[in-house]
Short mmCIF file of C-alpha atoms in Angstrom, two decimals:
data_model
loop_
_atom_site.label_atom_id
_atom_site.label_comp_id
_atom_site.label_asym_id
_atom_site.label_seq_id
_atom_site.Cartn_x
_atom_site.Cartn_y
_atom_site.Cartn_z
CA MET O 1 -33.43 5.86 74.03
CA ALA O 2 -32.56 7.53 70.75
CA LYS O 3 -35.44 9.23 69.04
CA VAL O 4 -36.33 7.66 65.69
CA THR O 5 -37.38 10.19 63.05
CA LYS O 6 -40.01 9.09 60.60
CA ALA O 7 -39.16 9.48 56.93
CA LYS O 8 -41.20 12.24 55.35
CA THR O 9 -43.40 11.11 52.49
CA LEU O 10 -45.00 12.97 49.62
CA TYR O 11 -47.16 12.03 46.66
CA VAL O 12 -45.84 12.32 43.11
CA CYS O 13 -47.95 12.35 39.94
CA THR O 14 -47.02 9.57 37.52
CA GLU O 15 -48.11 11.70 34.54
CA CYS O 16 -46.48 15.09 35.09
CA GLY O 17 -44.18 14.53 38.11
CA GLY O 18 -45.98 17.11 40.23
CA GLN O 19 -45.76 16.76 44.00
CA SER O 20 -48.37 17.02 46.73
CA ALA O 21 -48.05 16.85 50.51
CA LYS O 22 -51.13 14.61 50.83
CA TRP O 23 -52.96 12.16 48.62
CA GLN O 24 -55.70 13.53 46.41
CA GLY O 25 -57.88 11.88 43.84
CA GLN O 26 -56.91 14.49 41.24
CA CYS O 27 -53.43 15.83 40.56
CA PRO O 28 -53.45 19.59 41.27
CA ALA O 29 -50.87 20.20 38.52
CA CYS O 30 -52.16 18.32 35.46
CA GLN O 31 -55.74 17.55 36.62
CA GLN O 32 -55.36 13.81 35.94
CA TRP O 33 -57.26 11.39 38.18
CA ASN O 34 -55.72 8.62 40.34
CA THR O 35 -52.14 9.39 39.32
CA LEU O 36 -50.63 10.34 42.71
CA VAL O 37 -48.38 7.65 44.19
CA GLU O 38 -46.58 7.69 47.53
CA SER O 39 -42.83 8.41 47.49
CA VAL O 40 -40.17 9.24 50.04
CA ALA O 41 -39.16 12.89 50.13
CA GLU O 42 -35.49 13.45 49.38
CA ALA O 43 -33.44 15.21 52.03
CA ALA O 44 -32.49 18.75 51.08
CA THR O 45 -28.77 19.36 50.67
CA GLY O 46 -27.12 22.52 51.86
CA GLY O 47 -25.86 25.08 49.41
CA ASN O 48 -26.52 25.53 45.74
CA ARG O 49 -25.79 22.34 43.79
CA PHE O 50 -24.94 24.39 40.69
CA GLY O 51 -22.72 26.92 42.49
CA LEU O 52 -23.61 30.23 44.10
CA ILE O 53 -22.42 32.29 41.12
CA ALA O 54 -22.93 30.82 37.66
CA GLU O 55 -20.92 31.92 34.66
CA ALA O 56 -22.80 33.31 31.70
CA GLY O 57 -23.23 30.93 28.78
CA LYS O 58 -21.64 31.53 25.40
CA LEU O 59 -24.05 32.77 22.76
CA GLN O 60 -23.95 31.72 19.12
CA ARG O 61 -25.74 32.97 16.07
CA LEU O 62 -27.79 30.25 14.48
CA SER O 63 -26.46 31.19 11.06
CA GLU O 64 -22.90 30.55 12.29
CA VAL O 65 -23.65 27.04 13.57
CA GLU O 66 -22.44 24.37 11.18
CA ALA O 67 -25.37 22.13 10.21
CA ARG O 68 -24.25 18.66 9.20
CA GLU O 69 -25.81 15.25 8.95
CA GLU O 70 -25.05 12.94 11.83
CA ALA O 71 -23.05 9.83 10.93
CA ARG O 72 -25.06 6.66 11.29
CA ILE O 73 -24.00 3.51 13.09
CA PRO O 74 -25.52 0.41 11.39
CA SER O 75 -27.25 -1.75 13.98
CA GLY O 76 -26.73 -4.95 11.98
CA VAL O 77 -30.52 -5.42 11.58
CA SER O 78 -31.87 -3.76 8.42
CA GLU O 79 -35.46 -3.35 9.63
CA PHE O 80 -34.22 -1.84 12.89
CA ASP O 81 -32.13 0.65 10.91
CA ARG O 82 -35.17 1.58 8.83
CA VAL O 83 -37.18 2.54 11.92
CA LEU O 84 -34.25 4.48 13.36
CA GLY O 85 -33.94 6.50 10.16
CA GLY O 86 -30.79 4.84 8.82
CA GLY O 87 -29.07 3.60 11.97
CA LEU O 88 -27.99 4.68 15.43
CA VAL O 89 -26.48 8.12 16.09
CA ALA O 90 -23.45 8.70 18.32
CA GLY O 91 -24.61 10.39 21.51
CA GLY O 92 -28.25 9.55 20.84
CA VAL O 93 -30.64 8.00 23.36
CA VAL O 94 -33.25 5.50 22.14
CA LEU O 95 -36.19 4.30 24.25
CA ILE O 96 -37.90 1.10 23.12
CA GLY O 97 -40.99 -0.25 24.87
CA GLY O 98 -43.29 -3.22 24.41
CA ASP O 99 -45.22 -5.98 26.12
CA PRO O 100 -43.33 -8.64 28.10
CA GLY O 101 -41.96 -11.40 25.89
CA ILE O 102 -42.52 -9.50 22.65
CA GLY O 103 -38.82 -9.70 21.70
CA LYS O 104 -37.16 -6.48 22.89
CA SER O 105 -34.18 -8.15 24.56
CA THR O 106 -33.86 -10.64 21.71
CA LEU O 107 -33.66 -7.90 19.08
CA LEU O 108 -31.12 -5.84 21.03
CA LEU O 109 -28.92 -8.86 21.75
CA GLN O 110 -28.93 -9.74 18.04
CA SER O 111 -28.05 -6.15 17.18
CA LEU O 112 -25.19 -5.98 19.70
CA SER O 113 -23.84 -9.32 18.43
CA ALA O 114 -23.76 -7.94 14.90
CA MET O 115 -22.04 -4.71 15.96
CA GLY O 116 -19.63 -6.40 18.40
CA SER O 117 -17.23 -7.47 15.64
CA THR O 118 -16.41 -3.85 14.70
CA ARG O 119 -17.40 -1.79 17.75
CA GLN O 120 -17.18 -1.99 21.51
CA VAL O 121 -20.64 -2.71 22.90
CA LEU O 122 -22.02 -3.19 26.40
CA TYR O 123 -25.20 -4.97 27.54
CA VAL O 124 -26.34 -3.86 31.01
CA SER O 125 -28.99 -6.17 32.44
CA GLY O 126 -30.96 -5.40 35.56
CA GLU O 127 -33.45 -8.23 35.10
CA GLU O 128 -31.32 -11.21 34.05
CA SER O 129 -28.00 -12.68 35.11
CA ALA O 130 -25.05 -13.04 32.76
CA GLN O 131 -25.75 -16.78 32.54
CA GLN O 132 -29.29 -16.19 31.32
CA ILE O 133 -28.06 -13.80 28.65
CA ALA O 134 -25.44 -16.32 27.55
CA LEU O 135 -28.14 -18.99 27.26
CA ARG O 136 -30.25 -16.69 25.09
CA ALA O 137 -27.29 -15.93 22.83
CA LYS O 138 -26.62 -19.65 22.47
CA ARG O 139 -30.26 -20.32 21.65
CA LEU O 140 -30.22 -17.59 19.02
CA ASP O 141 -26.94 -18.90 17.62
CA ALA O 142 -25.58 -15.35 17.87
CA ASP O 143 -21.88 -14.55 17.73
CA ALA O 144 -21.74 -12.71 21.06
CA LYS O 145 -18.04 -13.23 21.82
CA GLN O 146 -17.32 -9.49 21.71
CA VAL O 147 -20.41 -8.43 23.67
CA HIS O 148 -19.55 -7.25 27.18
CA VAL O 149 -22.21 -7.96 29.82
CA LEU O 150 -22.77 -6.15 33.12
CA ALA O 151 -25.46 -7.44 35.50
CA GLU O 152 -25.99 -4.32 37.64
CA ILE O 153 -28.83 -2.03 38.74
CA ASN O 154 -26.85 0.67 40.57
CA LEU O 155 -26.69 3.78 38.40
CA GLU O 156 -23.40 5.06 39.78
CA LYS O 157 -21.61 1.76 39.03
CA ILE O 158 -23.03 1.73 35.51
CA GLN O 159 -21.86 5.29 34.92
CA ALA O 160 -18.36 4.46 36.19
CA THR O 161 -18.20 1.42 33.90
CA ILE O 162 -19.23 3.46 30.85
CA GLN O 163 -16.66 6.15 31.63
CA SER O 164 -13.85 3.64 32.12
CA GLU O 165 -14.60 1.19 29.28
CA LYS O 166 -15.93 3.83 26.83
CA PRO O 167 -18.27 1.58 24.80
CA GLU O 168 -19.80 3.00 21.64
CA VAL O 169 -23.23 1.38 22.11
CA VAL O 170 -24.85 0.60 25.48
CA VAL O 171 -28.11 -1.26 26.10
CA ILE O 172 -29.87 -0.72 29.44
CA ASP O 173 -32.38 -3.51 30.11
CA SER O 174 -34.39 -1.99 31.66
CA ILE O 175 -34.63 1.60 32.90
CA GLN O 176 -37.29 0.65 35.49
CA THR O 177 -34.87 -1.65 37.32
CA LEU O 178 -32.14 0.96 37.92
CA TYR O 179 -31.74 3.02 41.07
CA SER O 180 -29.54 5.89 42.12
CA SER O 181 -27.90 6.00 45.55
CA ALA O 182 -28.70 9.70 45.72
CA LEU O 183 -32.39 8.88 46.09
CA THR O 184 -34.06 6.81 48.77
CA SER O 185 -37.11 5.74 46.77
CA ALA O 186 -37.43 2.24 45.35
CA PRO O 187 -36.40 1.26 41.80
CA GLY O 188 -39.15 1.87 39.29
CA SER O 189 -40.60 4.84 41.14
CA VAL O 190 -41.23 8.10 39.32
CA ALA O 191 -38.27 9.83 40.94
CA GLN O 192 -35.84 6.97 40.23
CA VAL O 193 -36.86 6.54 36.59
CA ARG O 194 -36.66 10.26 35.92
CA GLU O 195 -33.29 10.69 37.63
CA CYS O 196 -31.69 7.58 36.07
CA ALA O 197 -32.88 8.55 32.59
CA ALA O 198 -31.58 12.10 33.03
CA GLN O 199 -28.16 10.91 34.22
CA LEU O 200 -27.80 8.38 31.39
CA THR O 201 -28.84 10.99 28.84
CA ARG O 202 -26.16 13.31 30.21
CA VAL O 203 -23.59 10.52 29.90
CA ALA O 204 -24.57 9.90 26.28
CA LYS O 205 -24.42 13.56 25.29
CA SER O 206 -21.11 14.24 27.04
CA GLY O 207 -19.29 11.00 26.15
CA GLY O 208 -20.70 10.28 22.69
CA ALA O 209 -21.96 6.78 23.49
CA THR O 210 -25.26 5.62 22.02
CA ILE O 211 -27.57 4.42 24.78
CA ILE O 212 -30.63 2.24 24.16
CA LEU O 213 -33.10 2.12 27.05
CA VAL O 214 -35.63 -0.70 27.36
CA GLY O 215 -38.87 0.46 28.98
CA HIS O 216 -41.74 -1.42 30.56
CA VAL O 217 -45.32 -0.69 29.48
CA THR O 218 -48.51 -0.39 31.50
CA LYS O 219 -51.60 -2.52 30.97
CA GLU O 220 -52.95 0.22 28.69
CA GLY O 221 -49.86 -0.14 26.48
CA ALA O 222 -48.18 3.18 27.37
CA LEU O 223 -44.61 3.42 28.62
CA ALA O 224 -44.41 3.09 32.40
CA GLY O 225 -42.97 5.96 34.38
CA PRO O 226 -43.26 9.72 34.06
CA ARG O 227 -44.26 11.27 30.75
CA VAL O 228 -41.09 13.35 30.84
CA LEU O 229 -39.16 10.14 30.09
CA GLU O 230 -40.26 10.31 26.43
CA HIS O 231 -39.26 13.98 26.24
CA MET O 232 -35.72 13.30 27.48
CA VAL O 233 -34.75 10.78 24.82
CA ASP O 234 -34.14 11.34 21.11
CA THR O 235 -36.11 8.39 19.75
CA VAL O 236 -39.16 6.51 21.07
CA LEU O 237 -39.96 3.11 19.57
CA TYR O 238 -42.87 0.77 20.34
CA PHE O 239 -42.63 -2.98 19.84
CA GLU O 240 -46.02 -4.39 18.82
CA GLY O 241 -47.35 -7.79 17.90
CA ASP O 242 -49.77 -10.53 18.78
CA THR O 243 -48.35 -13.25 21.01
CA HIS O 244 -50.31 -15.78 18.94
CA SER O 245 -48.59 -14.65 15.74
CA SER O 246 -44.95 -14.83 14.73
CA PHE O 247 -44.92 -11.32 13.27
CA ARG O 248 -43.63 -8.29 15.16
CA LEU O 249 -43.84 -4.59 14.30
CA ILE O 250 -41.70 -1.69 15.49
CA ARG O 251 -43.08 1.83 15.14
CA ALA O 252 -41.23 5.10 15.66
CA PHE O 253 -43.38 7.65 17.50
CA LYS O 254 -40.60 10.16 18.01
CA ASN O 255 -37.31 10.53 16.17
CA ARG O 256 -35.12 13.62 16.22
CA TYR O 257 -32.85 12.10 13.58
CA GLY O 258 -35.39 10.62 11.17
CA ALA O 259 -39.00 10.23 10.11
CA VAL O 260 -41.73 9.31 12.57
CA ASN O 261 -44.40 6.66 12.00
CA GLU O 262 -41.79 4.49 10.28
CA LEU O 263 -42.52 0.77 10.46
CA GLY O 264 -40.21 -2.22 10.78
CA VAL O 265 -41.58 -5.73 10.26
CA PHE O 266 -40.02 -8.85 11.80
CA ALA O 267 -40.81 -12.54 11.90
CA MET O 268 -40.03 -14.44 15.11
CA SER O 269 -38.26 -17.74 14.52
CA GLU O 270 -36.29 -20.24 16.59
CA LYS O 271 -33.13 -18.25 15.79
CA GLY O 272 -34.59 -14.92 16.84
CA LEU O 273 -36.10 -12.05 14.89
CA LYS O 274 -35.63 -11.82 11.14
CA GLY O 275 -36.49 -8.79 9.03
CA VAL O 276 -39.27 -9.08 6.47
CA SER O 277 -38.31 -7.35 3.22
CA ASN O 278 -41.79 -7.63 1.63
CA PRO O 279 -44.35 -7.06 4.41
CA SER O 280 -47.24 -6.74 1.95
CA ALA O 281 -47.21 -10.52 1.60
CA LEU O 282 -48.00 -10.83 5.32
CA PHE O 283 -51.13 -8.69 5.18
CA LEU O 284 -52.69 -10.18 2.03
CA SER O 285 -54.78 -13.33 2.42
CA GLN O 286 -54.33 -16.08 -0.12
CA HIS O 287 -57.77 -16.80 -1.57
CA SER O 288 -58.30 -19.54 -4.15
CA GLY O 289 -60.76 -17.26 -5.96
CA GLU O 290 -62.55 -13.93 -5.71
CA VAL O 291 -64.31 -13.46 -2.35
CA ALA O 292 -67.09 -11.00 -1.55
CA GLY O 293 -66.21 -8.47 1.15
CA SER O 294 -62.48 -8.46 0.47
CA CYS O 295 -60.70 -5.30 -0.72
CA VAL O 296 -56.97 -4.55 -0.98
CA MET O 297 -55.71 -1.07 -0.06
CA VAL O 298 -52.29 0.61 0.06
CA THR O 299 -51.42 2.20 3.39
CA GLN O 300 -48.40 4.39 3.96
CA GLU O 301 -46.24 3.63 7.00
CA GLY O 302 -43.60 6.32 7.11
CA THR O 303 -41.76 6.08 3.79
CA ARG O 304 -42.95 2.53 3.05
CA PRO O 305 -46.17 1.72 1.15
CA ILE O 306 -47.74 -1.55 2.34
CA LEU O 307 -50.62 -3.45 0.78
CA VAL O 308 -53.21 -4.59 3.33
CA GLU O 309 -56.38 -6.57 2.81
CA ILE O 310 -59.55 -5.12 4.34
CA GLN O 311 -62.30 -7.67 5.00
CA ALA O 312 -65.93 -6.81 5.63
CA LEU O 313 -68.83 -9.01 6.73
CA VAL O 314 -72.34 -7.56 6.47
CA ASP O 315 -75.10 -9.77 7.84
CA GLU O 316 -78.72 -9.30 8.81
CA ALA O 317 -79.04 -8.11 12.40
CA HIS O 318 -80.99 -10.33 14.79
CA ALA O 319 -81.11 -7.80 17.62
CA PRO O 320 -82.69 -4.35 17.95
CA ASN O 321 -79.28 -2.67 17.89
CA PRO O 322 -77.08 -3.78 14.95
CA ARG O 323 -73.45 -4.39 15.86
CA ARG O 324 -70.52 -2.35 14.53
CA LEU O 325 -67.18 -4.05 15.17
CA SER O 326 -63.84 -2.98 13.73
CA VAL O 327 -60.48 -4.72 14.22
CA GLY O 328 -57.40 -2.78 13.13
CA LEU O 329 -59.39 0.34 12.19
CA GLU O 330 -61.16 3.01 14.23
CA GLN O 331 -64.68 1.92 15.17
CA ASN O 332 -66.15 5.44 15.27
CA ARG O 333 -64.85 5.99 11.77
CA LEU O 334 -66.78 2.92 10.61
CA ALA O 335 -70.08 4.34 11.85
CA LEU O 336 -69.32 7.61 10.06
CA LEU O 337 -68.55 5.86 6.76
CA LEU O 338 -71.75 3.80 6.92
CA ALA O 339 -73.76 7.01 7.36
CA VAL O 340 -72.03 8.61 4.36
CA LEU O 341 -72.65 5.48 2.30
CA HIS O 342 -76.37 5.58 3.12
CA ARG O 343 -76.79 9.31 2.56
CA HIS O 344 -74.96 9.68 -0.75
CA SER O 345 -75.19 6.22 -2.34
CA GLY O 346 -78.44 4.78 -1.01
CA ILE O 347 -76.66 1.73 0.49
CA VAL O 348 -78.75 0.79 3.54
CA CYS O 349 -76.91 -0.84 6.48
CA PHE O 350 -78.93 0.34 9.48
CA ASP O 351 -80.53 -3.11 9.82
CA GLN O 352 -77.28 -5.02 9.25
CA ASP O 353 -74.42 -6.14 11.51
CA VAL O 354 -71.15 -4.82 10.06
CA PHE O 355 -67.75 -6.31 10.93
CA ILE O 356 -64.45 -4.95 9.59
CA ASN O 357 -61.02 -6.57 9.90
CA ALA O 358 -57.53 -5.60 8.73
CA VAL O 359 -55.72 -8.84 7.89
CA GLY O 360 -52.46 -9.65 9.67
CA GLY O 361 -53.07 -7.72 12.88
CA VAL O 362 -51.91 -4.40 11.40
CA ARG O 363 -53.45 -1.18 12.74
CA ILE O 364 -54.44 1.45 10.18
CA THR O 365 -54.94 4.98 11.49
CA GLU O 366 -54.82 7.05 8.31
CA PRO O 367 -58.09 8.05 6.55
CA ALA O 368 -56.80 6.65 3.23
CA ALA O 369 -58.59 3.40 4.15
CA ASP O 370 -62.05 5.01 3.92
CA LEU O 371 -62.75 4.14 0.29
CA ALA O 372 -61.47 0.57 0.69
CA VAL O 373 -63.67 0.00 3.76
CA MET O 374 -66.75 1.28 1.95
CA MET O 375 -66.10 -0.84 -1.13
CA ALA O 376 -65.60 -3.93 1.04
CA VAL O 377 -68.92 -3.23 2.81
CA VAL O 378 -70.76 -2.81 -0.50
CA SER O 379 -69.17 -5.99 -1.84
CA SER O 380 -70.23 -8.03 1.19
CA LEU O 381 -73.74 -6.54 1.27
CA LYS O 382 -74.35 -7.28 -2.41
CA SER O 383 -72.48 -10.65 -2.26
CA LYS O 384 -70.51 -9.54 -5.29
CA PRO O 385 -66.71 -9.86 -5.12
CA LEU O 386 -64.33 -7.13 -6.22
CA PRO O 387 -61.78 -7.92 -8.93
CA ALA O 388 -58.84 -9.88 -7.52
CA LYS O 389 -56.25 -7.48 -8.96
CA LEU O 390 -57.95 -4.26 -7.83
CA VAL O 391 -56.33 -1.94 -5.28
CA VAL O 392 -58.23 0.90 -3.60
CA PHE O 393 -57.30 3.93 -1.50
CA GLY O 394 -58.80 7.35 -0.76
CA GLU O 395 -60.29 9.49 1.99
CA VAL O 396 -64.05 10.08 2.00
CA GLY O 397 -65.58 13.26 3.40
CA LEU O 398 -68.98 13.80 5.02
CA ALA O 399 -70.28 15.39 1.82
CA GLY O 400 -69.46 12.21 -0.10
CA GLU O 401 -66.40 13.59 -1.88
CA VAL O 402 -63.33 11.38 -2.35
CA ARG O 403 -60.32 13.33 -1.12
CA PRO O 404 -56.71 12.80 -2.24
CA VAL O 405 -54.10 11.20 0.02
CA GLN O 406 -50.39 11.80 0.32
CA ARG O 407 -47.77 9.85 -1.67
CA GLY O 408 -50.33 8.59 -4.15
CA GLN O 409 -47.74 7.90 -6.85
CA GLU O 410 -45.67 5.72 -4.56
CA ARG O 411 -48.76 3.71 -3.57
CA LEU O 412 -49.62 3.08 -7.21
CA ARG O 413 -46.08 2.02 -8.10
CA GLU O 414 -46.01 -0.42 -5.18
CA ALA O 415 -49.32 -1.94 -6.32
CA ALA O 416 -48.10 -2.28 -9.91
CA LYS O 417 -44.88 -3.90 -8.69
CA LEU O 418 -46.90 -6.58 -6.86
CA GLY O 419 -48.96 -7.43 -9.93
CA PHE O 420 -52.16 -5.42 -9.47
CA THR O 421 -53.77 -4.31 -12.73
CA HIS O 422 -56.54 -1.90 -11.63
CA ALA O 423 -56.62 0.92 -9.07
CA LEU O 424 -59.63 2.85 -7.74
CA ILE O 425 -58.28 6.15 -6.45
CA PRO O 426 -59.29 9.81 -5.91
CA ALA O 427 -59.34 11.94 -9.04
CA ALA O 428 -56.76 14.32 -7.55
CA ASN O 429 -54.27 11.44 -7.21
CA GLN O 430 -54.50 10.44 -10.88
CA PRO O 431 -50.93 10.20 -12.23
CA LYS O 432 -49.86 12.51 -15.04
CA GLN O 433 -47.86 9.74 -16.66
CA PRO O 434 -49.40 6.26 -17.11
CA ILE O 435 -47.99 3.42 -15.01
CA ASN O 436 -47.12 0.30 -16.94
CA GLY O 437 -49.61 -2.52 -16.42
CA LEU O 438 -51.94 -0.49 -14.18
CA THR O 439 -55.36 0.84 -15.23
CA VAL O 440 -56.33 3.79 -13.04
CA ILE O 441 -60.00 4.45 -12.26
CA ALA O 442 -60.32 7.95 -10.79
CA VAL O 443 -63.50 9.00 -8.96
CA GLU O 444 -64.55 12.29 -7.38
CA ARG O 445 -67.49 11.10 -5.24
CA ILE O 446 -68.47 7.91 -3.43
CA GLU O 447 -71.55 7.45 -5.61
CA ASP O 448 -69.25 7.33 -8.65
CA ALA O 449 -67.29 4.49 -7.03
CA VAL O 450 -70.51 2.57 -6.30
CA VAL O 451 -71.64 2.98 -9.92
CA ARG O 452 -68.26 1.68 -11.12
CA PHE O 453 -68.68 -1.29 -8.81
CA ARG O 454 -72.12 -2.11 -10.24
CA ASP O 455 -70.71 -1.87 -13.78
CA GLY O 456 -67.82 -4.20 -12.97
CA PHE O 457 -65.22 -1.37 -13.07
CA ARG O 458 -65.46 -1.08 -16.82
#
């Protein structure tokens, strides 16, 4: 009887790609816990895959390299172009991730349908059949006559198709479903995802085609697969949104051709995703009158200022430990701001439950929301509403000082454009030239802002 050889296995870290001969609780390379997964070891090939003798590379002086702006390819969706930094770039690789059903495939199919009239595009689907994609295009009422579809998960066949058809834009949906015949591991494994992404990136750089990779996310919200996947590509986008809401957000966390932290806002409808030109209207509640605990701030998302309503509810605590709950803002930051408010303004909240919410499901990470959060807390505690046409922004330090924030002039102009008449801002952000229709109230410390509140901002 022929002797059957058992396939050799090894354990690969999902975070750094390090390998270990046996399973361990902690990766010996990056020290992360519970990240080693079983994989089949690849058979070693004889010889040097790059050649025994390599030729020396050609050196260039950096001063002699011609620096020019890359030409942009409009995606056909204005909000998508905004996040990309003006459009797609020939030879660029874009990775977009998001929760299942958030609208990734819908957005990319709409974009390819818009570009198909002037450019050759290709939609590679490893999760759906061509019939399913056609049904989605019909449901979206998209003109997808010029969109070529390939239902394939074999990497080598996809590469051959790209080289023969030479499309300008290629969508791979998704990178976790592809596999290479050179590897024996299953699709979606660390080795397969890393190898397929590397090969597709090489195809994009050598052939000039723009490749958009769709990536799955883990239950924590991070992109599935090795961390090196985000380093390979040129742009990393995250699709966010609440499944109970029709609004979707796209954030750029990495962009070699544009600004990071740019934000695109979409509304999901029966005909697909539609860009929202004025997102401030989404994040401002429509109150019939002035409401205590409500404060409007201006946050900066990339190059776009957006007005967001911050709501606070301060109520007497009925338990030994008062609750501190924050939705859309950092919870530890809330505890810090309440301590500063007590220390420097005498506003006591240690026996009160404090709840903070950013309207519309938006997440605010910049410290420019500090002053707005504190004013909303004071307003709710005193049951005294802030003026309806007041906008607030500013960072607050531990010593009680109100620090300036970046792009203060743009924030003020956006507030004035939307009809706000008063602005409570840091003294260092006070404009040199007055802004028509906007009265600026500049403060240097948090106690000054509380005094202005008590006086009705006169």
